[in-house]
Amino acid sequence: MNDTLQNAPKKKKPTIIDATVLFNKKNSKGSCFYSTYEEYWRVRDEEEINQTARRIEKRAHESLEHIAGNVFNSIVESSKRLCSNSNSNSDSNSDSNSNSNSDSDSNSTTTTTTALNEITSTYKEITGLRILYIDDDGVKIMLEKELLEGLREQTTLESQSLSSSVTLLLTSLNQANRGFYTYRSIIKRFNLPENERFDIVTHADLNFIETMDNHFLNLNQSPSNPLLQPTLERTAAIHTTIALLNNLFLSVNDKINFNWIEIETLLTQSTKWDGAGFRAGSD
């Protein structure tokens, strides 16, 4: 800089000196130029951030509109197919009044199966699953009331009463002083009534309480309790929901299995279903 000033023509030296002073003021926090310079870049950076946010918001809005449009079109197309099938079956029934009662029942069953397949297909397009969620408002609209109530009745789990053995164990645990050692001692000392032999099916609730109590006692008394550590979702599931559901339905695992699955859906692109129950042996 000094060499440039010395070698510059005499007339240009004042201009070079002023530029040098102005440049040096940029790094002087107490100068007016420094404040103006900082404010300029602050405003510019803020404007760029706002512009980026507006672009992201616009793209998100367009994506949501696209998703909503696809969902609506899927529902409309499914409704059209359902109406078409319903009208076709009605015409077929009106033209064959001489059919027997067994034929009528067969047609009714076929119509119901077709309707369920159509609705399930649409629901799969929207959610990515071949699972019909009968509490979903969209499904309620598409299903006839009688069919919906029939499905709910068939899939509702009956309330189960606790066995006398479990009731005694839970009473002892609830009335005891809180403490890991106390709880573990009660579980270890608990015995079935005399001459009563343990059976995993008959005593399913007792087996669940003892197993899961010991499971969580072990975790809490371990050197590094995983329940208190930051963990990923799947890691947390290993210690909680997976253990709970598998042991809760252990005595009927020949009838129901559970899966922890992740799939892509129209609405969310990716979703996780933890502990989705399936009939044992089904695909």
GROMACS .gro file of C-alpha atoms in nm:
model
  283
    1MET     CA    1   0.000   0.000   0.000
    2ASN     CA    2   0.281   0.242   0.088
    3ASP     CA    3   0.468   0.155  -0.234
    4THR     CA    4   0.153   0.228  -0.432
    5LEU     CA    5   0.115   0.566  -0.263
    6GLN     CA    6   0.479   0.661  -0.320
    7ASN     CA    7   0.476   0.565  -0.687
    8ALA     CA    8   0.138   0.722  -0.761
    9PRO     CA    9   0.107   1.055  -0.946
   10LYS     CA   10   0.084   1.357  -0.717
   11LYS     CA   11  -0.274   1.436  -0.820
   12LYS     CA   12  -0.399   1.086  -0.727
   13LYS     CA   13  -0.231   1.064  -0.389
   14PRO     CA   14  -0.516   1.242  -0.195
   15THR     CA   15  -0.768   0.998  -0.342
   16ILE     CA   16  -0.552   0.698  -0.249
   17ILE     CA   17  -0.502   0.834   0.103
   18ASP     CA   18  -0.881   0.882   0.149
   19ALA     CA   19  -0.948   0.528   0.024
   20THR     CA   20  -0.684   0.387   0.257
   21VAL     CA   21  -0.830   0.570   0.556
   22LEU     CA   22  -1.181   0.448   0.466
   23PHE     CA   23  -1.056   0.090   0.431
   24ASN     CA   24  -0.886   0.104   0.771
   25LYS     CA   25  -1.203   0.244   0.930
   26LYS     CA   26  -1.387  -0.074   0.830
   27ASN     CA   27  -1.202  -0.264   1.103
   28SER     CA   28  -1.234   0.014   1.359
   29LYS     CA   29  -1.540  -0.078   1.568
   30GLY     CA   30  -1.581   0.274   1.700
   31SER     CA   31  -1.607   0.440   1.358
   32CYS     CA   32  -1.925   0.545   1.179
   33PHE     CA   33  -1.817   0.352   0.870
   34TYR     CA   34  -1.784   0.029   1.070
   35SER     CA   35  -2.137   0.066   1.207
   36THR     CA   36  -2.278   0.144   0.862
   37TYR     CA   37  -2.084  -0.144   0.706
   38GLU     CA   38  -2.207  -0.395   0.970
   39GLU     CA   39  -2.567  -0.274   0.941
   40TYR     CA   40  -2.557  -0.310   0.563
   41TRP     CA   41  -2.449  -0.674   0.580
   42ARG     CA   42  -2.689  -0.752   0.865
   43VAL     CA   43  -2.984  -0.623   0.664
   44ARG     CA   44  -2.862  -0.801   0.351
   45ASP     CA   45  -2.816  -1.134   0.531
   46GLU     CA   46  -3.157  -1.101   0.696
   47GLU     CA   47  -3.321  -1.032   0.361
   48GLU     CA   48  -3.152  -1.336   0.206
   49ILE     CA   49  -3.274  -1.553   0.495
   50ASN     CA   50  -3.629  -1.420   0.452
   51GLN     CA   51  -3.618  -1.484   0.078
   52THR     CA   52  -3.496  -1.839   0.136
   53ALA     CA   53  -3.770  -1.898   0.395
   54ARG     CA   54  -4.033  -1.768   0.152
   55ARG     CA   55  -3.906  -1.999  -0.123
   56ILE     CA   56  -3.912  -2.299   0.115
   57GLU     CA   57  -4.262  -2.208   0.235
   58LYS     CA   58  -4.382  -2.178  -0.125
   59ARG     CA   59  -4.238  -2.518  -0.219
   60ALA     CA   60  -4.389  -2.676   0.094
   61HIS     CA   61  -4.730  -2.526   0.014
   62GLU     CA   62  -4.712  -2.653  -0.344
   63SER     CA   63  -4.612  -3.001  -0.221
   64LEU     CA   64  -4.902  -3.010   0.027
   65GLU     CA   65  -5.144  -2.903  -0.246
   66HIS     CA   66  -5.011  -3.181  -0.468
   67ILE     CA   67  -5.048  -3.441  -0.190
   68ALA     CA   68  -5.398  -3.321  -0.101
   69GLY     CA   69  -5.496  -3.336  -0.468
   70ASN     CA   70  -5.370  -3.693  -0.500
   71VAL     CA   71  -5.556  -3.801  -0.185
   72PHE     CA   72  -5.879  -3.636  -0.301
   73ASN     CA   73  -5.852  -3.793  -0.647
   74SER     CA   74  -5.791  -4.135  -0.491
   75ILE     CA   75  -6.103  -4.103  -0.275
   76VAL     CA   76  -6.312  -3.977  -0.569
   77GLU     CA   77  -6.199  -4.262  -0.796
   78SER     CA   78  -6.264  -4.517  -0.522
   79SER     CA   79  -6.612  -4.373  -0.459
   80LYS     CA   80  -6.687  -4.397  -0.831
   81ARG     CA   81  -6.577  -4.760  -0.838
   82LEU     CA   82  -6.787  -4.839  -0.530
   83CYS     CA   83  -7.096  -4.673  -0.678
   84SER     CA   84  -7.043  -4.852  -1.008
   85ASN     CA   85  -7.012  -5.190  -0.838
   86SER     CA   86  -7.313  -5.119  -0.617
   87ASN     CA   87  -7.529  -5.022  -0.917
   88SER     CA   88  -7.409  -5.324  -1.112
   89ASN     CA   89  -7.497  -5.559  -0.827
   90SER     CA   90  -7.837  -5.392  -0.783
   91ASP     CA   91  -7.918  -5.436  -1.153
   92SER     CA   92  -7.804  -5.796  -1.140
   93ASN     CA   93  -8.023  -5.866  -0.836
   94SER     CA   94  -8.331  -5.702  -0.992
   95ASP     CA   95  -8.295  -5.909  -1.311
   96SER     CA   96  -8.267  -6.239  -1.123
   97ASN     CA   97  -8.563  -6.246  -0.885
   98SER     CA   98  -8.585  -6.622  -0.930
   99ASN     CA   99  -8.252  -6.681  -0.761
  100SER     CA  100  -8.258  -6.885  -0.440
  101ASN     CA  101  -8.184  -6.744  -0.094
  102SER     CA  102  -7.839  -6.904  -0.104
  103ASP     CA  103  -7.761  -6.718  -0.428
  104SER     CA  104  -7.879  -6.395  -0.265
  105ASP     CA  105  -7.652  -6.453   0.033
  106SER     CA  106  -7.364  -6.531  -0.202
  107ASN     CA  107  -7.419  -6.206  -0.394
  108SER     CA  108  -7.434  -6.014  -0.068
  109THR     CA  109  -7.107  -6.167   0.048
  110THR     CA  110  -6.945  -6.092  -0.288
  111THR     CA  111  -7.065  -5.732  -0.274
  112THR     CA  112  -6.930  -5.689   0.079
  113THR     CA  113  -6.595  -5.842  -0.015
  114THR     CA  114  -6.571  -5.623  -0.325
  115ALA     CA  115  -6.654  -5.311  -0.123
  116LEU     CA  116  -6.392  -5.395   0.139
  117ASN     CA  117  -6.131  -5.463  -0.129
  118GLU     CA  118  -6.204  -5.130  -0.298
  119ILE     CA  119  -6.185  -4.934   0.026
  120THR     CA  120  -5.873  -5.118   0.140
  121SER     CA  121  -5.711  -5.046  -0.197
  122THR     CA  122  -5.785  -4.675  -0.164
  123TYR     CA  123  -5.665  -4.668   0.196
  124LYS     CA  124  -5.342  -4.837   0.085
  125GLU     CA  125  -5.293  -4.567  -0.180
  126ILE     CA  126  -5.325  -4.300   0.089
  127THR     CA  127  -5.144  -4.461   0.383
  128GLY     CA  128  -4.922  -4.716   0.211
  129LEU     CA  129  -5.068  -5.000   0.422
  130ARG     CA  130  -5.311  -5.280   0.353
  131ILE     CA  131  -5.463  -5.206   0.693
  132LEU     CA  132  -5.816  -5.072   0.721
  133TYR     CA  133  -5.831  -4.826   1.010
  134ILE     CA  134  -6.202  -4.836   1.092
  135ASP     CA  135  -6.181  -4.534   1.326
  136ASP     CA  136  -6.059  -4.315   1.038
  137ASP     CA  137  -6.320  -4.055   0.933
  138GLY     CA  138  -6.257  -4.123   0.563
  139VAL     CA  139  -6.315  -4.496   0.608
  140LYS     CA  140  -6.632  -4.429   0.809
  141ILE     CA  141  -6.772  -4.226   0.519
  142MET     CA  142  -6.698  -4.496   0.260
  143LEU     CA  143  -6.823  -4.793   0.465
  144GLU     CA  144  -7.189  -4.872   0.519
  145LYS     CA  145  -7.290  -4.841   0.884
  146GLU     CA  146  -7.387  -5.209   0.924
  147LEU     CA  147  -7.061  -5.327   0.766
  148LEU     CA  148  -6.860  -5.087   0.983
  149GLU     CA  149  -7.029  -5.206   1.302
  150GLY     CA  150  -6.977  -5.568   1.198
  151LEU     CA  151  -6.605  -5.511   1.146
  152ARG     CA  152  -6.575  -5.327   1.477
  153GLU     CA  153  -6.754  -5.609   1.660
  154GLN     CA  154  -6.524  -5.873   1.508
  155THR     CA  155  -6.202  -5.681   1.582
  156THR     CA  156  -6.277  -5.545   1.929
  157LEU     CA  157  -6.081  -5.720   2.203
  158GLU     CA  158  -6.287  -5.849   2.492
  159SER     CA  159  -6.213  -5.716   2.838
  160GLN     CA  160  -6.020  -5.967   3.046
  161SER     CA  161  -6.040  -5.997   3.423
  162LEU     CA  162  -5.721  -6.042   3.622
  163SER     CA  163  -5.663  -6.378   3.785
  164SER     CA  164  -5.670  -6.406   4.163
  165SER     CA  165  -5.294  -6.471   4.170
  166VAL     CA  166  -5.213  -6.150   3.983
  167THR     CA  167  -5.453  -5.955   4.200
  168LEU     CA  168  -5.267  -6.072   4.511
  169LEU     CA  169  -4.927  -5.987   4.360
  170LEU     CA  170  -5.034  -5.640   4.244
  171THR     CA  171  -5.189  -5.568   4.584
  172SER     CA  172  -4.860  -5.657   4.756
  173LEU     CA  173  -4.660  -5.439   4.517
  174ASN     CA  174  -4.897  -5.141   4.550
  175GLN     CA  175  -4.898  -5.155   4.929
  176ALA     CA  176  -4.521  -5.196   4.965
  177ASN     CA  177  -4.275  -4.916   5.032
  178ARG     CA  178  -4.127  -4.789   4.710
  179GLY     CA  179  -3.788  -4.938   4.633
  180PHE     CA  180  -3.622  -5.159   4.376
  181TYR     CA  181  -3.505  -5.410   4.638
  182THR     CA  182  -3.853  -5.429   4.794
  183TYR     CA  183  -4.028  -5.487   4.462
  184ARG     CA  184  -3.778  -5.751   4.352
  185SER     CA  185  -3.811  -5.935   4.685
  186ILE     CA  186  -4.191  -5.943   4.663
  187ILE     CA  187  -4.179  -6.086   4.311
  188LYS     CA  188  -3.920  -6.350   4.404
  189ARG     CA  189  -4.110  -6.461   4.717
  190PHE     CA  190  -4.449  -6.480   4.547
  191ASN     CA  191  -4.578  -6.837   4.510
  192LEU     CA  192  -4.891  -6.987   4.361
  193PRO     CA  193  -5.141  -7.148   4.600
  194GLU     CA  194  -5.048  -7.498   4.712
  195ASN     CA  195  -5.098  -7.773   4.452
  196GLU     CA  196  -5.148  -7.514   4.175
  197ARG     CA  197  -4.910  -7.575   3.886
  198PHE     CA  198  -4.784  -7.284   3.675
  199ASP     CA  199  -4.906  -7.280   3.315
  200ILE     CA  200  -4.804  -7.009   3.065
  201VAL     CA  201  -5.156  -6.992   2.919
  202THR     CA  202  -5.357  -7.019   3.238
  203HIS     CA  203  -5.126  -6.779   3.422
  204ALA     CA  204  -5.052  -6.550   3.124
  205ASP     CA  205  -5.124  -6.232   3.321
  206LEU     CA  206  -4.906  -6.344   3.614
  207ASN     CA  207  -4.621  -6.434   3.380
  208PHE     CA  208  -4.649  -6.091   3.213
  209ILE     CA  209  -4.640  -5.899   3.542
  210GLU     CA  210  -4.342  -6.092   3.679
  211THR     CA  211  -4.146  -6.081   3.351
  212MET     CA  212  -4.199  -5.711   3.280
  213ASP     CA  213  -4.146  -5.604   3.641
  214ASN     CA  214  -3.810  -5.781   3.642
  215HIS     CA  215  -3.731  -5.639   3.298
  216PHE     CA  216  -3.777  -5.278   3.409
  217LEU     CA  217  -3.614  -5.341   3.747
  218ASN     CA  218  -3.309  -5.473   3.563
  219LEU     CA  219  -3.296  -5.164   3.340
  220ASN     CA  220  -3.334  -4.925   3.633
  221GLN     CA  221  -3.067  -5.100   3.840
  222SER     CA  222  -2.820  -5.141   3.555
  223PRO     CA  223  -2.496  -4.933   3.565
  224SER     CA  224  -2.623  -4.710   3.283
  225ASN     CA  225  -3.002  -4.707   3.281
  226PRO     CA  226  -3.099  -4.693   2.909
  227LEU     CA  227  -3.436  -4.544   3.001
  228LEU     CA  228  -3.258  -4.228   3.118
  229GLN     CA  229  -3.020  -4.201   2.822
  230PRO     CA  230  -3.086  -4.015   2.495
  231THR     CA  231  -3.162  -4.291   2.243
  232LEU     CA  232  -3.292  -4.330   1.892
  233GLU     CA  233  -3.652  -4.435   1.838
  234ARG     CA  234  -3.581  -4.795   1.741
  235THR     CA  235  -3.338  -4.842   2.031
  236ALA     CA  236  -3.601  -4.716   2.276
  237ALA     CA  237  -3.857  -4.956   2.126
  238ILE     CA  238  -3.632  -5.254   2.202
  239HIS     CA  239  -3.647  -5.175   2.575
  240THR     CA  240  -4.015  -5.073   2.586
  241THR     CA  241  -4.288  -5.144   2.329
  242ILE     CA  242  -4.127  -5.452   2.172
  243ALA     CA  243  -4.074  -5.620   2.507
  244LEU     CA  244  -4.418  -5.519   2.634
  245LEU     CA  245  -4.621  -5.636   2.334
  246ASN     CA  246  -4.432  -5.959   2.274
  247ASN     CA  247  -4.471  -6.064   2.638
  248LEU     CA  248  -4.830  -5.942   2.665
  249PHE     CA  249  -4.940  -6.168   2.378
  250LEU     CA  250  -4.691  -6.449   2.441
  251SER     CA  251  -4.961  -6.700   2.532
  252VAL     CA  252  -5.144  -6.640   2.200
  253ASN     CA  253  -4.851  -6.592   1.962
  254ASP     CA  254  -4.995  -6.875   1.751
  255LYS     CA  255  -5.283  -6.639   1.668
  256ILE     CA  256  -5.123  -6.294   1.646
  257ASN     CA  257  -4.782  -6.157   1.555
  258PHE     CA  258  -4.644  -5.804   1.578
  259ASN     CA  259  -4.427  -5.616   1.332
  260TRP     CA  260  -4.227  -5.297   1.363
  261ILE     CA  261  -4.232  -5.162   1.009
  262GLU     CA  262  -4.142  -4.848   0.818
  263ILE     CA  263  -4.307  -4.771   0.485
  264GLU     CA  264  -4.353  -4.484   0.243
  265THR     CA  265  -4.697  -4.325   0.227
  266LEU     CA  266  -4.866  -4.071   0.004
  267LEU     CA  267  -4.921  -3.832   0.292
  268THR     CA  268  -4.593  -3.842   0.481
  269GLN     CA  269  -4.356  -4.015   0.235
  270SER     CA  270  -4.228  -4.215   0.532
  271THR     CA  271  -4.401  -4.343   0.844
  272LYS     CA  272  -4.335  -4.597   1.118
  273TRP     CA  273  -4.590  -4.843   1.254
  274ASP     CA  274  -4.475  -4.982   1.587
  275GLY     CA  275  -4.638  -5.302   1.704
  276ALA     CA  276  -4.880  -5.352   1.415
  277GLY     CA  277  -5.065  -5.677   1.487
  278PHE     CA  278  -5.115  -5.938   1.214
  279ARG     CA  279  -5.286  -6.275   1.210
  280ALA     CA  280  -5.022  -6.541   1.266
  281GLY     CA  281  -4.920  -6.702   0.939
  282SER     CA  282  -5.054  -6.420   0.721
  283ASP     CA  283  -4.834  -6.237   0.473
   0.00000   0.00000   0.00000
